[in-house]
């Protein structure tokens, strides 16, 4: 009992603890580290208990993630479509039907052309009459005002430069009066992609809210299970920040594990779809391949998941924790 | 050198009657005093006011020169670090060892593990439980649990030690032992206030007595100067 007497003696009047600022800071950092490791261990040591929360987070992240991956690929594809719009060749009035057909066949044989279709002037007029409703007016015309037309379809995914070269080449034919690249449908596609992007954004926000609620609720339960401990900690001088810390870290880890699971699910989606998509693309003569989520996007996904987990915990903690008093 | 000062303090619980009224007294630094009174007299309430577990309805409470009514919420934890408390229901955590229970206030205050370890062992030694640091408090007897609670209350070397019925449920021998423990802390300068029913033990020990009766303090006026002994 020699040491205890000593230790009791030193208690005389010692109301203020003289711990240096630096020591305090180190202790604070050490506590963060300790709490971070402890909370992670606690979660991992009971994976079944946390599995539901992890899966909800993972699925809520995978859904917009997969859509975003699809959209990203569509945009990449539409970039190629842009260069593969249909080309319409208007032939000079001098061109005979036979000459036009020959030219059409010759163009079809070019490497940079997938397909052609020749429409002679009379057929063009018939089509126009049927579709325009201007039949009466057309009947008044002394002669057919429409030129013969060759529709040229470049292969899917042709390079922009190759397409420009093709257009130059087509213009150089003597029978060709003018060349028109039809881009309207590409523009329509892009408008739809923009809309899809907006929808994914809205979906993402809703699912982010779902994650906040799920993590918030999980943390609420964790708080309820540790009310006694919180009371004691506050009784012996624990600050709100100290009491909050383990719960905030827990939220962070929920987000991280959920984010990692979502990432795995997205890789799985990609692996399942990549084969069929490549096969399909090959049928269309395109070397298109499904791109997986980029490393940057995967990182962003993970960080967003951690942030959401932390926010969910913070929301729950600020609603429930500060009211627990000894 | 006053450690505690009550100035015309009243406490009315919401919807209840007056638990305390017109309480004025002082505790000098290093003083040892008992707080007695019938059940429901307001003893626990008075102790809780010093920890800001309750706030007074009227009057002012000063601890270590600080007006508790002026403390912001963020400062309350730092007040509590200066005040050690022992409750009858020991408020120990059964999901961790005796050592970790006692270390909690130090961990909160930011001690390094090495420093905390030294102090925890010293505190456990002072209550005679050095061999039990690795045990879970649930395996200990009532008296041993009570002593773990005391070790936790003094481990951070508080200037003020409050105990609410620390010997309730203990046999007379153990009660006397625990009271002696509190005396030892007083001998090294800690101000000690013990709420207790145990009239026999209190009479035996002597020291100043504050007596509460239906929320009124009887010796308050006289006690202001130096207290009543015997
Ligand atoms: N939280 C509360 N809400 C309402 N009334 C309360 C509350 N706590 C105590 N009281 C009332 O205040 C009065 C004083 O209670 P207190 O607990 O301080 O008495 P005590 O002297 O500690 O009694 P005991 O010796 O039985 O522990 C009692 O009438 C009690 O009913
Ligand atoms: Mg009481």
XYZ file of C-alpha atoms and ligand atoms in Angstrom:
588
model
C 0.000 0.000 0.000
C 2.963 2.322 -0.432
C 2.096 3.451 -3.924
C -1.592 4.132 -3.313
C -0.758 6.489 -0.452
C 1.468 8.355 -2.816
C -1.138 8.493 -5.494
C -3.741 9.699 -3.041
C -1.357 12.389 -1.805
C -0.937 13.795 -5.284
C -4.647 14.321 -5.483
C -4.388 17.313 -3.175
C -6.170 20.221 -4.801
C -5.574 18.865 -8.248
C -8.693 20.179 -9.910
C -7.165 21.247 -13.173
C -5.359 18.697 -15.241
C -2.151 20.023 -16.623
C -1.792 18.173 -19.833
C 0.038 20.051 -22.518
C -1.858 21.216 -25.574
C 0.250 19.022 -27.783
C -0.392 15.995 -25.609
C -4.087 16.764 -25.700
C -4.047 16.957 -29.492
C -2.205 13.659 -29.698
C -4.715 12.106 -27.340
C -7.550 13.474 -29.455
C -6.058 11.999 -32.603
C -5.400 8.746 -30.775
C -9.027 8.638 -29.657
C -10.171 9.134 -33.254
C -7.948 6.303 -34.360
C -9.091 4.079 -31.527
C -12.768 4.785 -32.140
C -12.363 4.313 -35.894
C -10.753 0.908 -35.456
C -13.082 -0.153 -32.654
C -16.276 0.728 -34.502
C -15.073 -0.979 -37.676
C -14.159 -4.101 -35.706
C -17.523 -4.036 -33.988
C -19.289 -3.968 -37.359
C -17.119 -6.620 -38.951
C -17.299 -8.896 -35.933
C -21.066 -9.103 -36.351
C -21.570 -9.003 -40.128
C -24.999 -10.625 -39.982
C -26.313 -7.839 -37.797
C -25.182 -5.208 -40.266
C -25.803 -7.165 -43.453
C -29.267 -5.771 -44.053
C -28.085 -2.188 -43.798
C -25.095 -2.903 -46.000
C -27.246 -4.543 -48.655
C -29.799 -1.731 -48.689
C -27.014 0.798 -49.130
C -25.354 -1.352 -51.797
C -28.550 -1.794 -53.810
C -29.528 1.828 -53.445
C -26.127 2.729 -54.886
C -26.001 0.006 -57.526
C -29.234 1.089 -59.185
C -28.176 4.606 -60.164
C -24.627 3.331 -60.629
C -25.727 0.783 -63.218
C -27.930 3.278 -64.994
C -25.127 5.760 -65.011
C -22.788 3.129 -66.436
C -25.333 2.352 -69.153
C -25.768 6.025 -69.924
C -22.042 6.550 -70.082
C -21.818 3.759 -72.629
C -24.765 5.093 -74.624
C -23.101 8.481 -74.797
C -19.931 6.900 -75.986
C -21.959 5.044 -78.581
C -23.909 8.126 -79.617
C -20.597 9.849 -80.144
C -19.993 7.262 -82.822
C -23.540 7.485 -84.164
C -22.958 11.144 -84.684
C -20.476 10.155 -87.322
C -22.697 7.556 -88.883
C -25.826 9.423 -89.869
C -27.434 8.492 -93.161
C -26.204 10.357 -96.230
C -28.580 11.417 -98.978
C -27.124 12.012 -102.492
C -29.256 14.137 -104.817
C -28.363 13.324 -108.418
C -28.307 15.829 -111.264
C -31.411 15.874 -113.510
C -29.259 14.611 -116.417
C -28.630 11.269 -114.699
C -30.554 8.386 -116.209
C -32.088 5.687 -114.112
C -29.489 3.203 -115.324
C -26.589 5.526 -114.523
C -28.050 6.141 -111.080
C -28.390 2.426 -110.329
C -24.807 1.820 -111.514
C -23.491 4.602 -109.297
C -25.450 3.242 -106.348
C -23.881 -0.178 -106.839
C -20.430 1.340 -107.188
C -20.809 3.279 -103.966
C -22.133 0.222 -102.176
C -18.905 -1.553 -103.050
C -16.808 1.077 -101.209
C -15.121 0.010 -97.964
C -16.531 2.864 -95.958
C -20.127 2.169 -96.991
C -22.398 -0.444 -95.461
C -25.381 -0.164 -97.757
C -26.985 1.965 -100.477
C -30.441 2.356 -101.910
C -31.258 3.964 -105.286
C -34.571 5.805 -105.651
C -35.298 7.044 -109.190
C -37.033 10.371 -109.732
C -40.456 8.857 -110.525
C -40.511 6.732 -107.395
C -39.367 9.725 -105.388
C -42.280 11.719 -106.797
C -44.743 8.925 -106.018
C -43.442 8.719 -102.456
C -43.674 12.415 -102.074
C -47.200 12.550 -103.494
C -48.357 9.806 -101.100
C -46.755 11.343 -98.055
C -47.156 15.065 -98.564
C -50.871 15.407 -99.400
C -49.921 17.834 -102.172
C -51.202 15.505 -104.876
C -53.374 18.086 -106.671
C -50.648 20.675 -106.736
C -48.101 18.215 -108.029
C -50.372 17.187 -110.859
C -50.222 20.727 -112.204
C -46.453 20.646 -112.620
C -45.298 20.132 -116.168
C -42.459 17.836 -115.231
C -41.105 15.952 -112.213
C -39.258 18.521 -110.044
C -37.616 15.871 -107.872
C -34.157 14.466 -108.515
C -33.247 10.809 -108.246
C -31.713 9.960 -104.902
C -29.134 7.500 -103.544
C -29.374 6.778 -99.811
C -25.929 5.864 -98.431
C -25.550 4.178 -95.074
C -22.076 4.213 -93.586
C -21.190 1.366 -91.210
C -22.071 1.747 -87.521
C -19.353 3.443 -85.557
C -17.442 4.913 -88.462
C -14.809 7.457 -87.481
C -15.614 11.107 -87.992
C -12.604 11.597 -90.280
C -13.541 8.590 -92.409
C -17.046 9.937 -92.745
C -15.777 13.325 -93.903
C -13.518 11.629 -96.458
C -16.500 9.599 -97.673
C -18.605 12.732 -98.083
C -15.829 14.395 -100.088
C -15.574 11.345 -102.274
C -19.332 11.242 -102.834
C -19.371 14.914 -103.768
C -16.735 14.298 -106.415
C -18.976 12.078 -108.547
C -20.188 14.010 -111.581
C -23.744 12.676 -111.323
C -24.050 13.915 -107.746
C -25.609 17.311 -107.411
C -25.539 17.699 -103.631
C -24.844 15.655 -100.474
C -26.847 15.861 -97.261
C -25.996 14.223 -93.931
C -29.117 13.320 -91.968
C -28.431 13.932 -88.262
C -31.905 14.510 -86.891
C -32.230 11.129 -85.190
C -28.816 11.435 -83.571
C -29.916 14.720 -82.112
C -33.110 13.097 -80.878
C -31.085 10.326 -79.269
C -28.930 12.847 -77.507
C -31.951 14.734 -76.206
C -33.215 11.454 -74.809
C -29.876 10.729 -73.192
C -29.953 14.149 -71.543
C -33.418 13.358 -70.236
C -32.214 9.981 -68.974
C -29.340 11.706 -67.234
C -31.786 14.008 -65.480
C -33.936 11.051 -64.450
C -30.931 9.221 -63.057
C -30.080 12.358 -61.119
C -33.560 12.462 -59.573
C -33.439 8.734 -58.849
C -29.994 9.190 -57.310
C -31.233 11.916 -54.973
C -34.194 9.790 -53.883
C -32.005 6.771 -53.242
C -29.492 8.948 -51.389
C -32.351 9.994 -49.119
C -33.218 6.327 -48.651
C -29.628 5.656 -47.583
C -29.770 8.525 -45.100
C -32.959 7.106 -43.612
C -31.639 3.554 -43.416
C -28.341 4.537 -41.815
C -30.146 6.996 -39.557
C -32.489 4.296 -38.353
C -29.686 1.795 -37.829
C -27.776 4.346 -35.777
C -30.920 5.191 -33.812
C -31.146 1.542 -32.793
C -27.445 1.494 -31.907
C -27.953 4.550 -29.718
C -30.965 2.988 -28.011
C -28.878 -0.100 -27.251
C -26.192 1.994 -25.573
C -28.203 4.515 -23.592
C -26.694 3.384 -20.287
C -23.182 3.769 -21.567
C -23.964 7.211 -22.969
C -25.388 8.322 -19.613
C -22.277 7.176 -17.756
C -19.949 8.765 -20.292
C -21.773 12.073 -19.960
C -21.798 11.754 -16.175
C -18.018 11.497 -16.019
C -17.509 14.435 -18.352
C -17.809 13.119 -21.899
C -18.509 15.924 -24.352
C -21.214 15.588 -26.961
C -18.480 15.288 -29.581
C -16.934 12.390 -27.677
C -20.275 10.632 -27.357
C -21.133 11.242 -31.007
C -17.820 10.056 -32.405
C -18.314 6.262 -32.397
C -21.720 6.614 -34.000
C -20.429 8.894 -36.733
C -17.625 6.453 -37.493
C -20.140 3.616 -37.530
C -22.163 5.515 -40.150
C -19.017 6.116 -42.147
C -18.171 2.402 -42.114
C -21.719 1.424 -43.056
C -21.374 3.711 -46.075
C -17.952 2.341 -46.939
C -18.938 -1.325 -46.803
C -22.167 -0.565 -48.695
C -20.182 1.358 -51.298
C -17.697 -1.487 -51.741
C -20.556 -3.970 -52.141
C -22.205 -1.676 -54.700
C -18.949 -1.529 -56.601
C -18.731 -5.340 -56.647
C -22.339 -5.542 -57.844
C -21.581 -3.095 -60.656
C -18.558 -5.141 -61.727
C -20.825 -8.187 -61.710
C -23.407 -6.369 -63.857
C -20.698 -5.397 -66.279
C -19.291 -8.929 -66.449
C -22.744 -10.355 -67.120
C -23.596 -7.842 -69.853
C -20.272 -7.389 -71.540
C -20.335 -10.685 -73.498
C -23.849 -10.304 -74.978
C -23.245 -6.643 -75.811
C -20.004 -7.445 -77.606
C -21.784 -10.191 -79.581
C -24.569 -7.814 -80.520
C -22.126 -5.118 -81.568
C -20.285 -7.593 -83.738
C -23.525 -8.427 -85.563
C -23.715 -4.758 -86.494
C -20.104 -4.789 -87.619
C -18.995 -2.670 -84.686
C -16.139 -3.305 -82.298
C -18.096 -1.662 -79.480
C -17.424 -2.978 -75.979
C -19.199 -2.185 -72.740
C -16.951 -0.015 -70.587
C -16.789 -0.852 -66.884
C -17.068 1.899 -64.277
C -13.894 3.983 -64.408
C -11.601 4.048 -61.371
C -12.528 7.670 -60.782
C -16.251 6.940 -60.884
C -15.793 3.959 -58.539
C -13.872 6.185 -56.133
C -16.575 8.844 -56.318
C -19.195 6.178 -55.628
C -17.305 4.986 -52.557
C -16.756 8.500 -51.229
C -20.401 9.385 -51.818
C -21.430 6.240 -49.937
C -19.186 7.122 -46.984
C -20.435 10.685 -46.959
C -24.049 9.493 -47.006
C -23.378 7.027 -44.185
C -21.744 9.746 -42.132
C -24.575 12.194 -42.834
C -27.205 9.606 -41.946
C -25.453 8.932 -38.652
C -25.051 12.626 -37.992
C -28.723 13.241 -38.613
C -29.722 10.439 -36.273
C -27.218 11.407 -33.605
C -28.244 15.047 -33.579
C -31.858 13.989 -33.135
C -31.384 11.389 -30.413
C -28.052 11.663 -28.670
C -27.946 15.139 -27.222
C -31.167 14.513 -25.315
C -29.748 11.594 -23.367
C -28.651 13.092 -20.067
C -27.440 11.355 -16.919
C -11.696 29.194 -0.015
C -15.157 27.861 -0.775
C -15.572 24.824 -2.930
C -19.355 24.802 -3.015
C -21.803 27.604 -2.392
C -25.589 27.473 -2.495
C -27.364 30.810 -2.470
C -31.114 30.658 -1.706
C -31.560 27.713 -4.036
C -35.014 26.359 -4.761
C -35.921 23.419 -6.930
C -39.388 22.540 -8.138
C -39.711 19.552 -10.449
C -42.123 20.068 -13.319
C -45.613 19.304 -12.031
C -44.279 18.444 -8.596
C -43.994 20.128 -5.249
C -40.921 21.963 -4.033
C -38.071 19.467 -3.634
C -35.765 22.135 -2.211
C -36.470 25.633 -0.975
C -34.266 28.434 0.276
C -31.114 26.352 0.506
C -27.998 28.347 1.435
C -24.734 26.841 2.620
C -21.047 26.687 1.838
C -18.525 23.888 1.773
C -14.928 24.931 2.284
C -12.198 23.432 0.168
C -11.114 20.156 1.707
C -14.150 19.925 3.971
C -15.882 16.653 4.784
C -19.634 16.753 5.362
C -22.662 14.502 5.519
C -26.046 15.253 4.025
C -28.889 13.540 5.853
C -32.661 13.633 5.944
C -35.712 11.471 5.497
C -36.503 9.782 2.249
C -37.752 12.384 -0.221
C -36.132 15.234 1.717
C -34.208 16.336 -1.379
C -30.727 14.894 -0.817
C -30.278 13.454 -4.288
C -31.740 16.582 -5.814
C -29.202 18.732 -3.994
C -26.306 16.595 -5.237
C -27.654 16.615 -8.795
C -27.678 20.416 -8.822
C -23.895 20.420 -8.317
C -23.423 18.192 -11.379
C -25.941 20.102 -13.468
C -27.934 16.906 -13.763
C -30.730 19.196 -12.644
C -30.954 22.959 -12.746
C -32.255 25.054 -9.842
C -35.605 26.809 -10.220
C -34.373 29.667 -8.053
C -31.109 30.862 -6.564
C -27.546 30.180 -7.592
C -25.078 27.329 -7.203
C -21.327 27.878 -7.334
C -18.796 25.064 -7.673
C -15.103 25.878 -7.517
C -15.988 29.526 -8.019
C -18.037 28.899 -11.133
C -21.650 30.047 -11.267
C -23.342 26.961 -12.674
C -26.270 29.017 -13.937
C -23.881 30.765 -16.298
C -22.328 27.629 -17.767
C -22.996 26.997 -21.443
C -24.020 23.488 -22.427
C -20.570 22.934 -23.916
C -18.885 23.664 -20.580
C -20.889 21.159 -18.546
C -18.618 18.184 -19.349
C -15.633 20.119 -18.011
C -17.484 20.856 -14.769
C -18.271 17.166 -14.414
C -14.621 16.263 -14.848
C -13.877 18.296 -11.715
C -16.565 16.519 -9.717
C -16.448 12.820 -8.904
C -19.763 11.143 -8.151
C -20.646 7.833 -6.581
C -24.196 6.578 -6.797
C -25.907 3.808 -4.963
C -26.728 2.102 -8.229
C -23.100 1.994 -9.177
C -23.678 2.897 -12.824
C -20.929 0.587 -13.954
C -20.796 -0.740 -17.513
C -20.994 -4.487 -17.698
C -19.710 -4.764 -21.251
C -16.150 -4.033 -20.158
C -13.636 -4.888 -17.474
C -13.174 -3.210 -14.119
C -10.058 -1.561 -15.528
C -11.925 -0.098 -18.494
C -14.732 1.130 -16.254
C -12.306 3.025 -14.058
C -10.309 4.250 -17.070
C -13.365 5.798 -18.730
C -13.028 9.306 -17.232
C -9.330 9.381 -18.164
C -10.000 8.191 -21.683
C -12.586 10.958 -22.001
C -10.208 13.548 -20.593
C -7.594 12.544 -23.169
C -4.934 10.762 -21.144
C -2.466 8.554 -22.928
C -3.031 4.853 -22.293
C 0.204 4.593 -20.340
C -0.639 7.485 -18.048
C -4.223 6.302 -17.683
C -3.024 2.797 -16.833
C -0.845 4.108 -14.027
C -3.658 6.174 -12.532
C -6.251 3.433 -12.858
C -4.027 0.999 -10.993
C -3.376 3.606 -8.295
C -7.105 4.261 -7.920
C -7.940 0.555 -7.805
C -5.183 0.067 -5.263
C -6.592 2.824 -3.075
C -9.948 0.990 -2.916
C -8.246 -2.367 -2.456
C -9.207 -3.889 -5.794
C -5.876 -3.999 -7.571
C -6.149 -7.719 -8.294
C -9.490 -7.384 -10.018
C -8.784 -5.072 -12.939
C -9.387 -7.731 -15.567
C -12.673 -8.981 -14.057
C -16.071 -7.948 -15.323
C -17.870 -5.854 -12.668
C -20.858 -8.161 -12.906
C -18.765 -10.871 -11.227
C -18.104 -8.667 -8.199
C -20.031 -8.377 -4.949
C -22.112 -5.298 -4.175
C -19.399 -3.827 -1.981
C -16.746 -4.476 -4.581
C -18.874 -2.869 -7.280
C -19.368 0.104 -5.000
C -15.621 0.406 -4.631
C -15.133 0.228 -8.401
C -17.582 3.140 -8.609
C -15.517 5.044 -6.066
C -12.295 4.302 -7.932
C -13.900 5.687 -11.094
C -15.070 8.782 -9.209
C -11.589 9.591 -7.884
C -9.380 8.420 -10.751
C -9.409 11.843 -12.404
C -8.415 13.464 -9.081
C -11.573 15.524 -8.732
C -11.606 18.559 -6.458
C -15.074 17.630 -5.230
C -16.365 14.165 -4.438
C -20.101 13.588 -4.089
C -21.599 10.318 -2.947
C -25.286 9.426 -2.866
C -25.994 6.611 -0.381
C -22.615 4.992 -1.019
C -23.159 2.471 1.762
C -26.753 1.539 1.067
C -27.152 -2.263 0.975
C -23.723 -2.811 2.552
C -23.084 -4.464 5.882
C -21.884 -2.202 8.733
C -18.290 -3.357 8.477
C -18.059 -2.659 4.763
C -19.896 0.639 5.254
C -17.329 1.778 7.778
C -14.537 0.714 5.442
C -15.964 2.752 2.593
C -16.479 5.779 4.818
C -12.855 5.529 5.852
C -11.924 5.494 2.207
C -13.738 8.799 1.724
C -11.944 10.196 4.756
C -8.625 9.299 3.150
C -9.531 11.331 0.111
C -10.493 14.251 2.313
C -7.113 13.993 4.038
C -5.386 14.692 0.730
C -7.461 17.770 0.046
C -10.582 16.572 -1.728
C -13.869 18.180 -0.672
C -16.298 15.386 0.198
C -20.094 15.472 0.577
C -21.894 12.237 1.364
C -25.664 11.811 1.352
C -26.603 9.030 3.695
C -29.355 7.492 5.790
C -26.925 5.692 8.006
C -27.404 7.832 11.103
C -25.514 5.480 13.385
C -22.418 5.528 11.237
C -22.610 9.293 10.756
C -22.895 9.908 14.477
C -20.006 7.599 15.053
C -17.794 9.377 12.553
C -18.548 12.911 13.625
C -17.967 15.674 11.035
C -20.294 18.331 9.807
C -23.917 17.444 9.065
C -26.333 19.134 6.727
C -29.854 18.017 7.529
C -32.614 18.280 4.984
C -36.243 18.206 6.045
C -38.903 18.463 3.368
C -36.623 20.515 1.210
C -35.433 22.861 3.958
C -31.881 22.862 5.233
C -31.646 23.067 8.992
C -28.037 23.762 9.740
C -27.516 25.812 6.629
C -27.265 29.163 8.414
C -24.966 27.971 11.138
C -22.916 25.851 8.762
C -21.960 28.827 6.596
C -18.980 29.754 8.768
C -17.317 26.505 9.558
C -19.839 23.767 10.060
C -21.066 21.690 12.887
C -18.866 18.908 14.102
C -19.959 15.978 16.189
N -37.294 13.675 -11.587
C -38.210 14.030 -10.675
N -39.404 14.511 -11.062
C -40.331 14.911 -10.161
N -40.138 14.852 -8.856
C -38.976 14.399 -8.383
C -37.940 13.964 -9.273
N -36.883 13.553 -8.535
C -37.250 13.714 -7.252
N -38.492 14.222 -7.156
C -39.186 14.581 -5.909
O -38.398 15.503 -5.209
C -38.367 15.205 -3.842
C -36.939 14.978 -3.386
O -36.428 13.837 -4.021
P -34.949 13.306 -3.792
O -34.711 12.179 -4.689
O -34.031 14.468 -3.866
O -35.052 12.818 -2.290
P -33.946 12.045 -1.427
O -33.715 12.872 -0.231
O -32.778 11.731 -2.257
O -34.728 10.740 -1.045
P -34.128 9.245 -0.816
O -33.461 9.253 0.501
O -35.322 8.367 -0.830
O -33.183 8.963 -1.944
C -39.241 13.973 -3.672
O -40.520 14.403 -3.221
C -39.339 13.383 -5.034
O -40.593 12.782 -5.188
Mg -31.877 9.940 -2.989
